[in-house]
Amino acid sequence: MSLTAKVLWAMGLGVILGLFINLGGFNTEGGFVNEYIVGGLFYVIGKMFITALKMLVVPLVFFSLISGVLGIGDIKKLGKVGIKSFGLYMLTTAIAIAVAIGLSTAVIPLFSSPSAQTTAAFTAKEAPALSAVFINIIPANVVEAFASGNMLQIIFFSILLGISLLMVGKKAESLAEGVEVLNEAMMKMVTIVMATAPVAVFALLAKAVSELGLDLLAQLAVYVVVLVAALLLHLFGTLMLILNFFTRLNPFILLEKIRDAQVFAFSTSSSNATIPVTLRSVTKRLGVDNSVASFTVPFGATINMDGTAIMQGVATVFIAHIYGVELGVTGYLTVILMSVLASIGTAGVPGVGLIMLSMVFVQVGLPVEGIGLILGVDRLLDMMRTAVNVTGDAVVSTVVAKSEEELDISLYQEREAGLVEVLEIDEEIEEEFAEVVHSVEAKS
Ligand code: ASP
């Protein structure tokens, strides 16, 4: 069984167990299941796994970006990759939110009626000013940027270092080789962490589902159904059309090969923590050269959030309707613009999309406490939109790579390419170990 299949099984079993705990009422505060199973065992396993993924992100992005820049070897081409991916990321986000608004304005009024009576409370967090977002791309202190995992700053510094190494020329060759080796080692580390995914994903899902407010889900059914429909439409419709339009490639292959990244994004609710898996899927399975993917993947995980923008569009229409506020064309255009901007400033971590939504609400004059209404169901929806977010990153990476002739089309088309077989990892590790032991023995 492939790793993906195992993880999918684990996901299913996790959901079933979570539902059993939730519906059976076993998750009572202070009870054994709550204390030791959900809040104990599942929490620890899930947290360890997410932390292991996060551990990989910074060194992986650093080494793969430097080797990517050295691989491109041409600063002009680097600029082209940057501009193209930025443009496509913004375009896909704008389309996503426009479709979401269109769908929800057509459907939501049919199934829910305005009722401003609400006891929900939500206090807005300060959203960063856009000017600060741009200034903050440059790290004042590189160590701090790495320590805090500030992705845009790390990208900025790594590219600059790569360019500088290019300028140093011949003298930097051995270092470049070293970086290449470290990049490969980091990729191996990704497969090692991925091998533990079945157990971790089971724990993550069992915990998440057992804690879900299922009754809330039914109360907010209109919001949830429209949002999920918009997410699916974007995933299977818009993104695949964009892929096919720009590359003429078969989108079903991408959908199949990006599943690992989607499952990891779904389980962790974090595009950022999923970077290692997305990068692996995009390079080893879809055939995007590291020179493009090393930039587009972490960049996308930071600034491109189609799923989040969709949630913001649907939520705005839903809350405006509940409060009986007419947004009008200008209001909707403002929502589109604000959500696109908000997605640049949103970090790819759990739940931030909802915080950034307050920025959109303030701008169009909707009551921020309205967000409190949808807070209870956001956990599950965050998982879904994060899976859409990383798919958008993969699609844009593939489109940019194809246009730059950095896409290995035969690898893209080969269905089995880059599959992580758990067994294969074991054998690989065993073989490598055997070799090391052998050489040590020979020496002694
Ligand atoms: N969890 C999302 C992500 O990491 C961001 C959000 O919408 O909250 O992509």
Coordinates of C-alpha atoms and ligand atoms in Angstrom, one line a residue:
M1 CA 0.0 0.0 0.0
S2 CA 1.4 3.4 -0.8
L3 CA 1.9 6.0 1.9
T4 CA -0.9 8.2 0.5
A5 CA -3.3 5.3 0.7
K6 CA -2.2 4.5 4.3
V7 CA -2.7 8.1 5.3
L8 CA -6.1 8.2 3.7
W9 CA -7.1 5.1 5.6
A10 CA -5.8 6.7 8.8
M11 CA -7.8 9.8 8.0
G12 CA -11.0 7.9 7.6
L13 CA -10.4 5.9 10.8
G14 CA -9.6 9.0 12.7
V15 CA -12.8 10.7 11.5
I16 CA -14.8 7.6 12.5
L17 CA -13.2 7.4 16.0
G18 CA -13.7 11.2 16.4
L19 CA -17.3 11.0 15.5
F20 CA -17.8 8.1 17.9
I21 CA -16.2 10.1 20.7
N22 CA -18.2 13.2 19.8
L23 CA -21.6 11.7 19.2
G24 CA -21.2 9.2 22.0
G25 CA -20.6 12.1 24.4
F26 CA -17.3 10.6 25.6
N27 CA -15.5 13.9 25.3
T28 CA -16.7 15.4 28.6
E29 CA -14.5 17.9 30.3
G30 CA -12.3 16.2 32.9
G31 CA -13.3 12.7 31.8
F32 CA -10.8 9.9 31.1
V33 CA -11.2 10.1 27.3
N34 CA -10.9 13.9 27.3
E35 CA -7.9 14.0 29.6
Y36 CA -5.8 11.1 28.5
I37 CA -6.9 10.0 25.1
V38 CA -8.0 13.2 23.2
G39 CA -6.1 15.8 25.2
G40 CA -3.3 13.4 26.1
L41 CA -2.2 10.8 23.6
F42 CA -3.8 12.3 20.4
Y43 CA -2.7 15.8 21.3
V44 CA 0.9 14.7 22.0
I45 CA 1.2 12.6 18.8
G46 CA -0.4 15.3 16.6
K47 CA 1.7 18.1 18.1
M48 CA 4.9 16.1 17.7
F49 CA 4.2 15.6 14.1
I50 CA 3.3 19.2 13.3
T51 CA 6.4 20.3 15.2
A52 CA 8.5 17.9 13.2
L53 CA 7.1 19.4 10.0
K54 CA 7.7 22.9 11.2
M55 CA 11.3 21.9 12.1
L56 CA 11.9 21.1 8.4
V57 CA 10.4 24.3 7.0
V58 CA 13.2 26.8 7.6
P59 CA 16.3 24.8 6.7
L60 CA 14.5 23.2 3.8
V61 CA 13.4 26.6 2.3
F62 CA 16.9 28.0 3.0
F63 CA 18.9 25.3 1.3
S64 CA 16.4 24.6 -1.6
L65 CA 16.2 28.3 -2.4
I66 CA 19.9 28.8 -2.5
S67 CA 20.4 25.8 -4.7
G68 CA 17.4 26.9 -6.7
V69 CA 19.0 30.3 -7.4
L70 CA 22.3 28.7 -8.2
G71 CA 20.4 26.3 -10.5
I72 CA 18.7 29.1 -12.4
G73 CA 22.0 31.0 -12.5
D74 CA 20.4 33.9 -14.2
I75 CA 19.1 36.9 -12.2
K76 CA 16.8 38.0 -15.0
K77 CA 15.1 34.6 -15.2
L78 CA 14.7 34.7 -11.4
G79 CA 12.9 38.0 -11.7
K80 CA 10.6 36.5 -14.4
V81 CA 9.7 33.6 -12.1
G82 CA 9.0 36.1 -9.3
I83 CA 6.7 38.3 -11.4
K84 CA 4.8 35.5 -13.1
S85 CA 4.1 33.7 -9.8
F86 CA 3.1 36.8 -8.0
G87 CA 0.7 37.8 -10.9
L88 CA -0.8 34.3 -11.0
Y89 CA -1.2 34.1 -7.3
M90 CA -3.1 37.3 -7.2
L91 CA -5.2 36.4 -10.2
T92 CA -6.2 33.0 -8.8
T93 CA -7.1 34.6 -5.5
A94 CA -9.2 37.3 -7.1
I95 CA -11.1 34.8 -9.3
A96 CA -11.6 32.6 -6.2
I97 CA -13.2 35.3 -4.2
A98 CA -15.3 36.7 -7.1
V99 CA -16.7 33.2 -7.7
A100 CA -17.4 32.8 -4.0
I101 CA -19.2 36.1 -3.8
G102 CA -21.2 35.3 -6.9
L103 CA -22.3 31.9 -5.6
S104 CA -23.1 33.0 -2.1
T105 CA -25.2 36.1 -3.2
A106 CA -27.2 33.7 -5.4
V107 CA -27.7 31.0 -2.8
I108 CA -27.6 32.4 0.7
P109 CA -30.6 34.7 0.6
L110 CA -32.7 31.7 -0.6
F111 CA -32.0 29.6 2.5
S112 CA -31.5 32.0 5.4
S113 CA -33.3 35.1 6.6
P114 CA -31.9 38.2 8.2
S115 CA -31.8 38.1 12.0
A116 CA -29.5 40.5 13.7
Q117 CA -30.2 39.0 17.1
T118 CA -26.9 37.5 18.1
T119 CA -25.1 36.9 21.3
A120 CA -21.9 35.9 19.7
A121 CA -18.8 37.9 20.5
F122 CA -15.6 38.3 18.6
T123 CA -13.0 40.9 19.2
A124 CA -11.0 41.9 16.2
K125 CA -7.3 41.5 16.3
E126 CA -5.1 44.2 14.7
A127 CA -4.4 43.3 11.1
P128 CA -1.0 44.5 10.0
A129 CA -0.9 47.6 7.8
L130 CA -0.1 46.8 4.2
S131 CA 2.9 49.2 4.2
A132 CA 4.3 47.2 7.1
V133 CA 3.9 44.0 5.1
F134 CA 6.1 45.4 2.4
I135 CA 8.7 46.9 4.7
N136 CA 8.8 43.6 6.7
I137 CA 10.0 41.7 3.7
I138 CA 13.5 42.8 4.5
P139 CA 14.9 41.3 7.7
A140 CA 16.6 43.8 10.0
N141 CA 18.1 40.8 11.8
V142 CA 18.7 37.6 9.8
V143 CA 19.0 35.4 12.9
E144 CA 15.7 36.7 14.2
A145 CA 14.0 36.1 10.9
F146 CA 15.2 32.5 10.9
A147 CA 14.4 32.0 14.6
S148 CA 10.9 33.3 14.2
G149 CA 10.4 31.5 10.9
N150 CA 9.4 34.7 9.1
M151 CA 8.9 33.2 5.6
L152 CA 9.0 36.3 3.4
Q153 CA 12.2 37.5 5.2
I154 CA 13.8 34.1 4.9
I155 CA 12.9 34.0 1.2
F156 CA 14.3 37.5 0.7
F157 CA 17.6 36.7 2.4
S158 CA 18.1 33.3 0.8
I159 CA 17.6 34.6 -2.7
L160 CA 20.0 37.5 -2.0
L161 CA 22.6 35.1 -0.6
G162 CA 22.1 32.8 -3.7
I163 CA 22.6 35.8 -6.0
S164 CA 25.7 36.9 -4.1
L165 CA 27.2 33.4 -4.3
L166 CA 26.6 33.5 -8.1
M167 CA 28.5 36.8 -8.1
V168 CA 31.4 35.3 -6.1
G169 CA 31.7 32.7 -8.9
K170 CA 34.3 30.0 -9.0
K171 CA 35.3 30.3 -5.4
A172 CA 31.8 29.5 -4.3
E173 CA 31.6 26.3 -6.2
S174 CA 32.4 23.9 -3.4
L175 CA 29.9 25.7 -1.1
A176 CA 27.3 25.4 -3.7
E177 CA 27.9 21.6 -3.9
G178 CA 27.6 21.5 -0.1
V179 CA 24.3 23.3 -0.2
E180 CA 23.1 20.9 -2.9
V181 CA 23.9 17.9 -0.6
L182 CA 22.2 19.6 2.4
N183 CA 19.1 20.2 0.2
E184 CA 19.0 16.6 -0.7
A185 CA 19.4 15.5 2.9
M186 CA 16.6 17.8 3.9
M187 CA 14.4 16.2 1.3
K188 CA 15.3 12.8 2.8
M189 CA 14.3 14.1 6.2
V190 CA 10.9 15.1 4.7
T191 CA 10.3 11.5 3.6
I192 CA 11.3 10.3 7.1
V193 CA 8.8 12.6 8.8
M194 CA 6.2 11.7 6.2
A195 CA 6.6 8.0 7.0
T196 CA 5.1 8.7 10.4
A197 CA 2.1 10.4 8.9
P198 CA -0.4 7.5 9.1
V199 CA -0.3 7.5 12.9
A200 CA -0.1 11.2 13.3
V201 CA -2.9 12.0 10.9
F202 CA -5.1 9.5 12.7
A203 CA -4.5 11.2 16.0
L204 CA -4.9 14.7 14.5
L205 CA -8.2 13.9 12.9
A206 CA -9.6 11.9 15.8
K207 CA -8.9 14.9 18.0
A208 CA -10.2 17.5 15.7
V209 CA -13.5 15.7 14.9
S210 CA -14.1 14.7 18.5
E211 CA -14.0 18.4 19.4
L212 CA -16.1 19.7 16.6
G213 CA -19.3 21.3 17.4
L214 CA -21.4 19.1 15.2
D215 CA -24.7 20.7 16.3
L216 CA -23.3 24.1 15.3
L217 CA -22.5 22.6 11.9
A218 CA -26.2 21.9 11.4
Q219 CA -27.2 25.4 12.6
L220 CA -24.9 27.1 10.2
A221 CA -25.6 24.6 7.4
V222 CA -26.2 27.2 4.7
Y223 CA -22.9 28.9 5.4
V224 CA -21.0 25.6 5.5
V225 CA -22.6 24.1 2.4
V226 CA -22.1 27.2 0.3
L227 CA -18.5 27.5 1.4
V228 CA -17.7 23.9 0.8
A229 CA -19.3 24.1 -2.6
A230 CA -17.3 27.2 -3.5
L231 CA -14.1 25.5 -2.3
L232 CA -14.8 22.4 -4.4
L233 CA -15.7 24.6 -7.4
H234 CA -12.4 26.4 -7.2
L235 CA -10.4 23.2 -6.6
F236 CA -11.9 21.1 -9.4
G237 CA -13.1 23.9 -11.7
T238 CA -11.1 27.1 -11.7
L239 CA -7.7 25.8 -10.7
M240 CA -7.9 22.9 -13.1
L241 CA -9.1 25.1 -16.0
I242 CA -6.2 27.5 -15.3
L243 CA -3.7 24.6 -15.3
N244 CA -5.1 23.3 -18.6
F245 CA -5.4 26.7 -20.2
F246 CA -1.8 27.7 -19.5
T247 CA -0.1 24.3 -19.8
R248 CA -2.4 22.0 -21.8
L249 CA -1.5 19.3 -19.2
N250 CA -4.0 16.7 -17.9
P251 CA -5.3 18.2 -14.6
F252 CA -6.4 14.9 -13.3
I253 CA -2.8 13.9 -12.9
L254 CA -2.0 16.9 -10.8
L255 CA -5.1 16.2 -8.7
E256 CA -3.9 12.7 -8.0
K257 CA -0.3 13.7 -7.4
I258 CA -1.0 16.6 -5.0
R259 CA -3.0 14.4 -2.7
D260 CA -0.2 14.1 -0.1
A261 CA 0.1 17.8 0.2
Q262 CA -3.7 18.2 0.4
V263 CA -4.0 15.5 3.1
F264 CA -1.1 17.1 5.2
A265 CA -2.7 20.6 4.8
F266 CA -6.1 19.2 5.8
S267 CA -4.7 17.5 8.9
T268 CA -2.4 20.4 10.0
S269 CA -4.5 23.4 8.9
S270 CA -1.3 25.1 8.0
S271 CA 0.1 25.8 4.6
N272 CA 3.3 26.8 6.3
A273 CA 3.8 23.5 8.0
T274 CA 2.9 21.7 4.8
I275 CA 5.7 23.4 2.8
P276 CA 8.0 20.4 3.0
V277 CA 5.4 18.0 1.7
T278 CA 4.2 20.5 -1.0
L279 CA 7.7 21.1 -2.1
R280 CA 8.3 17.3 -2.3
S281 CA 5.1 16.7 -4.2
V282 CA 5.7 19.5 -6.7
T283 CA 9.3 18.6 -7.4
K284 CA 9.4 14.8 -7.2
R285 CA 5.9 14.0 -8.3
L286 CA 4.9 16.8 -10.7
G287 CA 8.3 17.3 -12.2
V288 CA 8.7 21.1 -11.4
D289 CA 12.4 21.9 -11.3
N290 CA 13.7 23.0 -7.8
S291 CA 14.9 26.3 -9.3
V292 CA 11.2 27.3 -9.7
A293 CA 9.6 25.3 -6.9
S294 CA 12.0 26.4 -4.2
F295 CA 10.7 29.9 -4.7
T296 CA 7.1 29.4 -5.7
V297 CA 6.1 26.9 -3.0
P298 CA 7.2 28.8 0.1
F299 CA 6.2 32.1 -1.5
G300 CA 2.7 30.7 -2.3
A301 CA 2.3 29.2 1.2
T302 CA 2.9 32.7 2.5
I303 CA 1.0 35.0 0.1
N304 CA -1.4 32.8 -1.9
M305 CA -4.6 31.7 -0.1
D306 CA -7.4 31.0 -2.5
G307 CA -9.3 28.9 0.0
T308 CA -9.0 31.6 2.7
A309 CA -10.2 34.3 0.2
I310 CA -13.2 32.1 -0.6
M311 CA -14.1 31.8 3.0
Q312 CA -13.8 35.5 3.4
G313 CA -16.1 36.1 0.5
V314 CA -18.8 33.6 1.6
A315 CA -18.5 34.8 5.2
T316 CA -19.0 38.5 4.2
V317 CA -22.1 37.7 2.2
F318 CA -23.5 35.5 4.9
I319 CA -22.9 37.9 7.8
A320 CA -24.1 40.9 5.7
H321 CA -27.3 39.0 5.0
I322 CA -27.9 38.0 8.7
Y323 CA -27.4 41.6 9.7
G324 CA -29.5 42.9 6.9
V325 CA -26.7 45.0 5.5
E326 CA -26.7 45.8 1.7
L327 CA -23.2 45.8 0.4
G328 CA -23.8 46.9 -3.1
V329 CA -21.3 46.6 -6.0
T330 CA -18.8 48.9 -4.4
G331 CA -19.0 46.9 -1.2
Y332 CA -18.3 43.7 -3.1
L333 CA -15.4 45.2 -5.0
T334 CA -13.9 46.4 -1.8
V335 CA -14.3 42.8 -0.4
I336 CA -12.4 41.4 -3.4
L337 CA -9.6 43.9 -3.1
M338 CA -9.3 43.6 0.7
S339 CA -9.4 39.8 0.6
V340 CA -6.6 39.7 -2.0
L341 CA -4.6 42.1 0.1
A342 CA -5.4 40.2 3.3
S343 CA -4.2 37.0 1.8
I344 CA -0.8 38.6 1.1
G345 CA -0.5 39.5 4.8
T346 CA -2.0 36.2 6.2
A347 CA 0.5 33.7 7.5
G348 CA -0.1 30.1 6.5
V349 CA -1.0 29.0 10.1
P350 CA -4.2 27.7 11.6
G351 CA -7.1 30.2 11.9
V352 CA -5.5 33.3 10.7
G353 CA -7.9 33.7 7.8
L354 CA -10.6 34.4 10.3
I355 CA -8.6 37.1 12.0
M356 CA -7.9 38.8 8.7
L357 CA -11.6 38.7 8.0
S358 CA -12.0 41.3 10.6
M359 CA -9.9 43.6 8.4
V360 CA -12.4 43.1 5.6
F361 CA -15.4 43.6 7.8
V362 CA -14.0 46.9 9.2
Q363 CA -13.4 48.1 5.6
V364 CA -17.0 47.4 4.4
G365 CA -18.6 48.5 7.7
L366 CA -19.9 45.1 8.8
P367 CA -20.0 44.4 12.6
V368 CA -16.9 42.5 13.5
E369 CA -18.7 40.6 16.3
G370 CA -20.5 38.9 13.4
I371 CA -17.4 36.7 13.0
G372 CA -18.3 35.2 16.4
L373 CA -21.2 33.5 14.6
I374 CA -19.0 31.4 12.4
L375 CA -16.2 30.9 14.8
G376 CA -17.5 27.6 16.1
V377 CA -17.4 25.9 12.7
D378 CA -14.1 27.4 11.5
R379 CA -11.9 24.5 12.7
L380 CA -13.3 22.1 10.1
L381 CA -13.5 24.8 7.4
D382 CA -9.9 25.8 8.0
M383 CA -8.8 22.3 7.3
M384 CA -10.6 22.3 4.0
R385 CA -9.5 25.8 2.8
T386 CA -5.9 25.0 3.7
A387 CA -6.0 22.0 1.4
V388 CA -7.3 24.3 -1.4
N389 CA -4.6 26.9 -0.5
V390 CA -1.8 24.4 -1.1
T391 CA -3.4 23.1 -4.3
G392 CA -3.3 26.7 -5.7
D393 CA 0.4 26.9 -4.9
A394 CA 1.0 23.6 -6.8
V395 CA -1.0 24.7 -9.8
V396 CA 0.8 28.1 -10.1
S397 CA 4.2 26.4 -9.6
T398 CA 3.4 24.0 -12.4
V399 CA 2.2 26.8 -14.7
V400 CA 5.3 29.0 -14.1
A401 CA 7.6 26.0 -14.5
K402 CA 6.1 25.0 -17.8
S403 CA 6.3 28.6 -19.1
E404 CA 10.0 28.7 -18.1
E405 CA 10.7 25.3 -19.6
E406 CA 11.5 24.0 -16.1
L407 CA 8.9 21.3 -16.1
D408 CA 9.8 17.6 -16.7
I409 CA 6.7 16.7 -18.7
S410 CA 7.5 13.0 -18.8
L411 CA 7.8 12.9 -15.0
Y412 CA 4.5 14.8 -14.7
Q413 CA 2.8 12.2 -16.8
E414 CA 4.4 9.2 -15.1
R415 CA 1.8 8.2 -12.5
E416 CA 4.1 6.4 -10.2
A417 CA 6.8 9.0 -10.1
G418 CA 8.0 10.1 -6.7
L419 CA 5.5 7.9 -4.8
V420 CA 6.6 7.5 -1.2
E421 CA 6.4 3.8 -0.4
V422 CA 7.0 3.2 3.3
L423 CA 8.7 0.0 2.5
E424 CA 11.0 1.7 0.0
I425 CA 12.1 4.2 2.6
D426 CA 12.9 1.3 5.0
E427 CA 14.9 -0.4 2.3
E428 CA 16.7 2.7 1.4
I429 CA 17.6 3.5 4.9
E430 CA 18.7 -0.1 5.5
E431 CA 20.9 0.0 2.3
E432 CA 22.5 3.3 3.3
F433 CA 23.1 2.0 6.8
A434 CA 24.6 -1.2 5.5
E435 CA 27.0 0.8 3.3
V436 CA 28.1 3.0 6.2
V437 CA 28.6 0.0 8.5
H438 CA 30.5 -1.7 5.7
S439 CA 32.9 1.1 5.2
V440 CA 33.5 1.5 8.9
E441 CA 34.3 -2.2 9.1
A442 CA 36.6 -2.0 6.1
K443 CA 38.5 0.8 7.8
S444 CA 38.9 -0.9 11.1
Ligands
ASP1 N1 -4.9 27.9 7.8 C1 -4.8 28.6 6.5 C2 -3.5 28.2 5.9 O1 -2.6 27.9 6.6 C3 -4.9 30.1 6.7 C4 -6.3 30.4 7.1 O2 -7.1 30.6 6.3 O3 -6.5 30.5 8.3 O4 -3.4 28.3 4.7

